[in-house]
CSV table of C-alpha atoms in Angstrom, one decimal:
chain,number,residue,atom,x,y,z
A,1,MET,CA,0.7,43.5,34.8
A,2,THR,CA,3.5,44.0,37.3
A,3,HIS,CA,5.2,47.4,37.4
A,4,TYR,CA,8.9,47.7,38.3
A,5,ALA,CA,10.2,51.3,38.9
A,6,TYR,CA,13.6,52.1,40.3
A,7,ASP,CA,15.7,55.3,40.4
A,8,ALA,CA,19.2,54.7,41.5
A,9,THR,CA,22.8,55.8,41.1
A,10,ILE,CA,25.6,53.4,40.0
A,11,PRO,CA,28.0,53.1,42.9
A,12,ALA,CA,31.6,54.2,42.3
A,13,GLU,CA,32.9,50.8,43.1
A,14,LEU,CA,31.2,49.5,39.9
A,15,ALA,CA,33.3,51.8,37.7
A,16,GLY,CA,34.6,49.8,34.7
A,17,TYR,CA,31.8,47.2,34.8
A,18,ARG,CA,29.6,46.6,31.8
A,19,ILE,CA,26.1,48.1,32.2
A,20,ASP,CA,24.5,44.6,32.3
A,21,GLN,CA,27.0,43.5,35.0
A,22,ALA,CA,26.5,46.7,37.0
A,23,LEU,CA,22.7,46.3,36.9
A,24,ALA,CA,22.9,42.7,38.0
A,25,GLN,CA,24.9,43.9,41.0
A,26,MET,CA,22.4,46.7,41.8
A,27,PHE,CA,19.2,44.7,41.2
A,28,PRO,CA,20.0,41.1,42.3
A,29,GLU,CA,16.3,40.2,42.4
A,30,HIS,CA,16.4,40.2,38.6
A,31,SER,CA,18.5,38.0,36.3
A,32,ARG,CA,21.1,39.6,34.0
A,33,SER,CA,19.2,38.3,31.0
A,34,ARG,CA,16.0,39.9,32.2
A,35,LEU,CA,17.8,43.2,32.7
A,36,THR,CA,19.5,43.0,29.3
A,37,ASP,CA,16.1,42.5,27.7
A,38,TRP,CA,14.8,45.6,29.5
A,39,LEU,CA,17.8,47.6,28.3
A,40,LYS,CA,17.2,46.5,24.7
A,41,ALA,CA,13.5,47.5,25.0
A,42,GLY,CA,14.5,51.0,26.3
A,43,SER,CA,12.9,50.4,29.7
A,44,ILE,CA,16.2,51.2,31.4
A,45,THR,CA,17.9,54.5,30.8
A,46,ILE,CA,21.4,55.6,31.9
A,47,ASP,CA,21.6,59.4,32.5
A,48,GLY,CA,18.4,59.6,30.4
A,49,ALA,CA,19.8,57.7,27.4
A,50,VAL,CA,19.2,54.1,26.2
A,51,MET,CA,22.6,52.3,26.3
A,52,LYS,CA,23.9,49.0,25.1
A,53,ALA,CA,24.6,46.2,27.6
A,54,ARG,CA,28.3,46.1,26.9
A,55,THR,CA,28.9,49.8,27.5
A,56,ARG,CA,31.3,50.4,30.4
A,57,VAL,CA,30.1,52.6,33.3
A,58,GLU,CA,32.1,55.2,35.2
A,59,GLY,CA,30.1,55.3,38.4
A,60,GLY,CA,27.7,58.0,39.5
A,61,GLU,CA,25.3,57.6,36.5
A,62,ARG,CA,21.6,57.8,37.2
A,63,VAL,CA,19.7,54.6,36.4
A,64,VAL,CA,16.0,54.7,35.8
A,65,VAL,CA,14.0,51.5,35.4
A,66,ASP,CA,10.4,51.8,34.3
A,67,VAL,CA,8.9,48.5,33.0
A,68,GLU,CA,5.6,46.6,33.1
A,69,VAL,CA,5.8,42.9,32.9
A,70,GLN,CA,3.0,40.6,31.9
A,71,ALA,CA,2.3,38.5,34.9
A,72,ALA,CA,1.6,34.8,34.8
A,73,ALA,CA,-2.0,35.6,36.0
A,74,ARG,CA,-3.1,35.5,32.4
A,75,VAL,CA,-2.9,31.7,32.9
A,76,GLU,CA,-6.1,30.8,34.7
A,77,ALA,CA,-5.8,29.5,38.2
A,78,GLU,CA,-7.4,26.1,38.7
A,79,PRO,CA,-8.1,24.1,41.9
A,80,ILE,CA,-5.9,21.1,41.0
A,81,ALA,CA,-4.6,19.0,43.8
A,82,LEU,CA,-0.8,19.2,44.4
A,83,ASP,CA,1.5,16.8,46.2
A,84,VAL,CA,3.8,19.1,48.1
A,85,ALA,CA,7.2,17.5,48.9
A,86,TYR,CA,8.7,20.6,50.5
A,87,GLU,CA,7.7,24.2,51.2
A,88,ASP,CA,8.9,27.3,53.1
A,89,GLU,CA,8.5,31.0,52.5
A,90,SER,CA,10.6,31.1,49.4
A,91,VAL,CA,10.7,27.6,47.9
A,92,LEU,CA,8.2,24.9,46.9
A,93,VAL,CA,8.9,21.4,45.6
A,94,ILE,CA,6.1,19.6,43.9
A,95,ASN,CA,5.9,15.8,43.3
A,96,LYS,CA,4.3,15.8,39.9
A,97,PRO,CA,2.1,12.8,38.9
A,98,VAL,CA,2.2,11.1,35.6
A,99,GLY,CA,0.0,12.8,33.0
A,100,LEU,CA,0.2,16.3,34.3
A,101,VAL,CA,1.5,18.8,31.8
A,102,VAL,CA,3.8,21.5,33.3
A,103,HIS,CA,3.1,24.6,31.2
A,104,PRO,CA,0.1,25.6,29.1
A,105,GLY,CA,0.7,25.2,25.4
A,106,ALA,CA,-0.8,24.1,22.2
A,107,GLY,CA,-3.7,21.7,23.1
A,108,ASN,CA,-3.0,22.1,26.8
A,109,HIS,CA,-4.4,25.6,27.8
A,110,ASN,CA,-5.8,24.3,31.1
A,111,GLY,CA,-5.3,21.6,33.6
A,112,THR,CA,-1.5,22.1,33.8
A,113,LEU,CA,0.8,22.4,36.8
A,114,GLN,CA,1.1,26.1,36.2
A,115,ASN,CA,-2.7,26.5,36.5
A,116,ALA,CA,-2.5,24.6,39.7
A,117,LEU,CA,0.3,26.6,41.2
A,118,LEU,CA,-1.5,29.9,40.5
A,119,HIS,CA,-4.5,28.6,42.5
A,120,TYR,CA,-2.2,27.2,45.3
A,121,ALA,CA,-0.4,30.5,45.8
A,122,LYS,CA,-1.8,33.6,44.1
A,123,THR,CA,1.5,35.5,44.6
A,124,LEU,CA,3.1,33.2,42.1
A,125,ALA,CA,1.4,35.4,39.4
A,126,ASP,CA,4.2,37.9,40.0
A,127,VAL,CA,7.0,35.3,39.3
A,128,PRO,CA,7.9,34.2,35.8
A,129,ARG,CA,6.1,30.9,34.8
A,130,ALA,CA,4.4,30.8,38.2
A,131,GLY,CA,7.8,30.2,39.8
A,132,LEU,CA,8.8,27.0,37.9
A,133,VAL,CA,12.5,26.8,37.7
A,134,HIS,CA,12.7,23.8,35.3
A,135,ARG,CA,10.3,21.2,33.8
A,136,ILE,CA,9.8,17.5,33.2
A,137,ASP,CA,7.8,15.7,30.6
A,138,LYS,CA,4.1,15.1,30.9
A,139,ASP,CA,4.6,11.3,31.4
A,140,THR,CA,7.6,11.6,33.7
A,141,SER,CA,6.8,11.6,37.4
A,142,GLY,CA,8.6,13.3,40.2
A,143,LEU,CA,10.1,16.5,41.6
A,144,LEU,CA,9.9,20.0,40.3
A,145,LEU,CA,11.4,23.1,41.9
A,146,VAL,CA,9.3,26.2,42.3
A,147,ALA,CA,10.4,29.6,43.5
A,148,LYS,CA,7.8,31.6,45.4
A,149,THR,CA,9.4,35.0,45.1
A,150,LEU,CA,11.2,36.8,42.3
A,151,PRO,CA,14.6,36.9,44.2
A,152,ALA,CA,14.3,33.2,44.8
A,153,HIS,CA,13.5,32.5,41.2
A,154,THR,CA,16.5,34.6,40.0
A,155,ALA,CA,18.8,32.7,42.4
A,156,LEU,CA,17.6,29.3,41.6
A,157,VAL,CA,17.6,29.8,37.8
A,158,ARG,CA,21.2,31.0,38.2
A,159,GLN,CA,22.0,27.8,40.2
A,160,LEU,CA,20.5,25.7,37.4
A,161,ALA,CA,22.4,27.5,34.7
A,162,GLU,CA,25.7,27.1,36.7
A,163,ARG,CA,24.9,23.3,37.2
A,164,GLU,CA,24.7,23.7,41.0
A,165,ILE,CA,21.3,21.9,41.3
A,166,ALA,CA,21.7,18.2,41.6
A,167,ARG,CA,18.9,16.3,39.8
A,168,THR,CA,18.7,12.5,40.3
A,169,TYR,CA,16.3,10.3,38.3
A,170,GLU,CA,15.4,6.6,38.4
A,171,ALA,CA,14.6,4.8,35.1
A,172,VAL,CA,14.2,1.3,33.6
A,173,CYS,CA,15.8,0.8,30.3
A,174,HIS,CA,15.8,-2.0,27.7
A,175,GLY,CA,18.8,-4.3,27.7
A,176,VAL,CA,21.1,-5.5,30.5
A,177,LEU,CA,23.8,-2.9,31.2
A,178,THR,CA,27.2,-4.2,32.4
A,179,GLY,CA,27.9,-1.1,34.5
A,180,GLY,CA,27.5,2.6,35.0
A,181,GLY,CA,29.0,5.4,32.9
A,182,THR,CA,28.6,8.8,31.3
A,183,ILE,CA,26.9,9.7,28.1
A,184,GLU,CA,28.3,12.8,26.6
A,185,ALA,CA,26.6,13.6,23.2
A,186,PRO,CA,25.2,16.9,21.9
A,187,ILE,CA,21.5,17.2,21.5
A,188,ASP,CA,19.5,19.3,19.0
A,189,ARG,CA,16.1,19.2,17.3
A,190,HIS,CA,15.6,16.1,15.0
A,191,PRO,CA,16.2,17.1,11.4
A,192,GLN,CA,12.9,15.5,10.1
A,193,ASP,CA,10.6,15.3,13.1
A,194,ARG,CA,10.1,18.6,15.0
A,195,LEU,CA,8.5,16.8,17.9
A,196,ARG,CA,11.7,14.9,18.7
A,197,MET,CA,15.2,15.7,19.8
A,198,ALA,CA,18.3,13.8,18.6
A,199,VAL,CA,22.0,13.4,19.1
A,200,ARG,CA,23.5,15.7,16.5
A,201,GLU,CA,26.9,17.1,15.7
A,202,GLY,CA,26.9,20.8,16.5
A,203,GLY,CA,24.0,20.4,19.0
A,204,ARG,CA,24.0,21.8,22.5
A,205,GLU,CA,26.3,20.1,25.1
A,206,ALA,CA,24.5,17.3,27.0
A,207,ILE,CA,26.0,15.1,29.7
A,208,THR,CA,24.2,12.3,31.5
A,209,HIS,CA,25.8,10.2,34.3
A,210,TYR,CA,24.3,6.8,35.3
A,211,ARG,CA,24.8,3.9,37.6
A,212,VAL,CA,23.2,0.4,37.7
A,213,LEU,CA,20.8,-0.2,40.6
A,214,ALA,CA,19.6,-3.7,39.4
A,215,ARG,CA,19.8,-5.9,36.4
A,216,HIS,CA,16.9,-8.0,35.2
A,217,ALA,CA,16.3,-10.6,32.5
A,218,ALA,CA,15.8,-8.0,29.7
A,219,THR,CA,16.0,-4.6,31.4
A,220,THR,CA,18.2,-2.5,33.8
A,221,HIS,CA,17.1,-0.3,36.7
A,222,VAL,CA,19.4,2.8,36.7
A,223,SER,CA,20.0,5.9,38.7
A,224,ILE,CA,20.7,8.9,36.6
A,225,LYS,CA,22.3,12.3,37.4
A,226,LEU,CA,21.9,15.2,34.9
A,227,GLU,CA,24.9,17.5,34.4
A,228,THR,CA,23.0,19.5,31.8
A,229,GLY,CA,19.2,19.8,31.2
A,230,ARG,CA,18.3,19.5,27.5
A,231,THR,CA,14.8,18.7,26.3
A,232,HIS,CA,14.2,14.9,26.5
A,233,GLN,CA,17.9,14.5,27.5
A,234,ILE,CA,17.7,11.2,29.3
A,235,ARG,CA,15.3,9.6,26.8
A,236,VAL,CA,17.5,10.7,23.8
A,237,HIS,CA,20.8,9.6,25.4
A,238,PHE,CA,19.6,6.2,26.4
A,239,SER,CA,18.0,5.6,23.0
A,240,HIS,CA,21.2,6.7,21.3
A,241,GLN,CA,23.0,4.0,23.4
A,242,ARG,CA,20.5,1.5,22.1
A,243,HIS,CA,19.0,1.1,25.6
A,244,PRO,CA,15.8,3.2,25.3
A,245,LEU,CA,13.6,3.6,28.3
A,246,VAL,CA,10.8,1.0,28.8
A,247,GLY,CA,7.5,2.5,27.6
A,248,ASP,CA,9.0,5.3,25.6
A,249,ALA,CA,6.8,5.5,22.5
A,250,LEU,CA,8.7,8.5,21.1
A,251,TYR,CA,12.3,7.1,21.3
A,252,GLY,CA,11.8,3.4,22.0
A,253,GLY,CA,10.8,2.0,18.7
A,254,ARG,CA,9.4,-1.5,18.4
A,255,SER,CA,9.3,-3.9,21.3
A,256,ARG,CA,12.7,-5.0,22.5
A,257,VAL,CA,11.8,-7.9,24.7
A,258,PRO,CA,14.1,-10.9,23.7
A,259,ALA,CA,12.3,-13.9,22.2
A,260,GLY,CA,11.7,-16.8,24.6
A,261,LYS,CA,10.9,-14.7,27.7
A,262,ASN,CA,7.8,-15.7,29.6
A,263,GLN,CA,4.5,-14.0,28.9
A,264,THR,CA,4.2,-12.3,32.3
A,265,LEU,CA,7.6,-10.6,31.8
A,266,ARG,CA,6.8,-9.7,28.2
A,267,ASP,CA,3.4,-8.2,29.1
A,268,ALA,CA,4.8,-6.1,32.0
A,269,ILE,CA,7.4,-4.6,29.7
A,270,THR,CA,5.4,-4.1,26.5
A,271,ALA,CA,2.3,-2.8,28.2
A,272,PHE,CA,4.0,-0.2,30.4
A,273,PRO,CA,2.1,2.9,29.3
A,274,ARG,CA,4.7,5.7,29.6
A,275,GLN,CA,8.4,6.2,29.7
A,276,ALA,CA,9.7,4.5,32.9
A,277,LEU,CA,11.3,7.6,34.3
A,278,HIS,CA,11.0,9.3,37.7
A,279,ALA,CA,12.6,12.5,39.0
A,280,ALA,CA,13.6,11.1,42.4
A,281,GLN,CA,15.7,13.7,44.2
A,282,LEU,CA,16.6,17.4,44.1
A,283,GLU,CA,19.4,19.0,46.0
A,284,PHE,CA,20.1,22.8,45.9
A,285,SER,CA,21.3,25.7,48.0
A,286,HIS,CA,18.5,27.6,49.6
A,287,PRO,CA,18.2,31.0,48.0
A,288,ASP,CA,17.8,32.8,51.3
A,289,THR,CA,20.1,30.9,53.7
A,290,GLY,CA,22.6,29.2,51.4
A,291,LYS,CA,22.0,25.9,53.3
A,292,THR,CA,21.7,22.7,51.3
A,293,VAL,CA,18.2,21.4,50.8
A,294,SER,CA,17.7,17.8,49.7
A,295,VAL,CA,14.2,16.5,48.7
A,296,SER,CA,13.3,13.0,47.7
A,297,ALA,CA,10.1,11.4,46.2
A,298,PRO,CA,9.4,7.7,46.3
A,299,LEU,CA,8.8,5.7,43.1
A,300,PRO,CA,5.1,5.9,42.0
A,301,ASP,CA,3.0,2.8,42.1
A,302,ASP,CA,3.3,1.9,38.4
A,303,LEU,CA,7.1,1.9,38.5
A,304,ARG,CA,7.2,-0.1,41.8
A,305,THR,CA,4.8,-2.7,40.2
A,306,LEU,CA,7.0,-3.0,37.1
A,307,LEU,CA,10.1,-3.4,39.1
A,308,ALA,CA,8.5,-6.1,41.2
A,309,VAL,CA,7.5,-8.1,38.2
A,310,LEU,CA,11.0,-7.7,36.7
A,311,GLN,CA,12.6,-8.9,39.9
A,312,ASP,CA,10.2,-11.9,40.3
A,313,ASN,CA,11.0,-13.0,36.8
A,314,LEU,CA,14.8,-12.8,36.9
A,315,ASN,CA,15.3,-16.5,36.2
A,316,VAL,CA,12.0,-17.5,34.5
A,317,ASP,CA,11.9,-18.1,30.8
């Protein structure tokens, strides 16, 4: 458990602010949503009383925070090797391999990236989710952003929510795209299959930008930028456009290799064992300095091999 205890006075210049807004100004190391949760739980009192987040303050009120937070240390630390793409005192960027689950969950209590992070830096036990700011799927490779301190986590989660973190992916999709574009289609849980997401009217806003890097005989290599970050967003959007990612068993359906293509090409596409998706670049403002940090990760071997076969078979039937 981590204990947070503060005893402070609301400054006069915050008069007229809502309580949640004033608290966010006074305790910037914590997110407003976290402070609001503590307000609702009665762990924050204003002049000795529990108040609602929307109540306006006058300035001069006494704020007492007394809360214990379950730390991520309840997830077991495990000595799992990590590929560190960037690190300083506040930020860590991991190049996640294919097959590594990000968070413990049903059927994956151990052997996850969170287990590995807690072993890599024990202080991450005091940061929500061991500092992980976002996630990618088990069978997607590439970069993940980790905050090493609570203030850094709050700042980076805020950047993510305000769409200030640039996330660039590379993927190989079925079909030959004529050019780049933007997919803007809301995403929600699939109405029949709870393991899947789907484009649904009334779902959460989802925007995906893409451009063509190379066209092949039956596929296209694309660069993708996420404006939003919904679960399975890239996979769902490209499937919705009838260009699912190569190797995507959940959203790809049956084999889409056109008849008549040579066997080498067919085998390379149909046998690819996971969604052909890689988180290639992250760009964000450093939570301490405000300077832009840009981190890149090269394509993993399986994707490079796939692209080489696709390129070699451009004009072979």
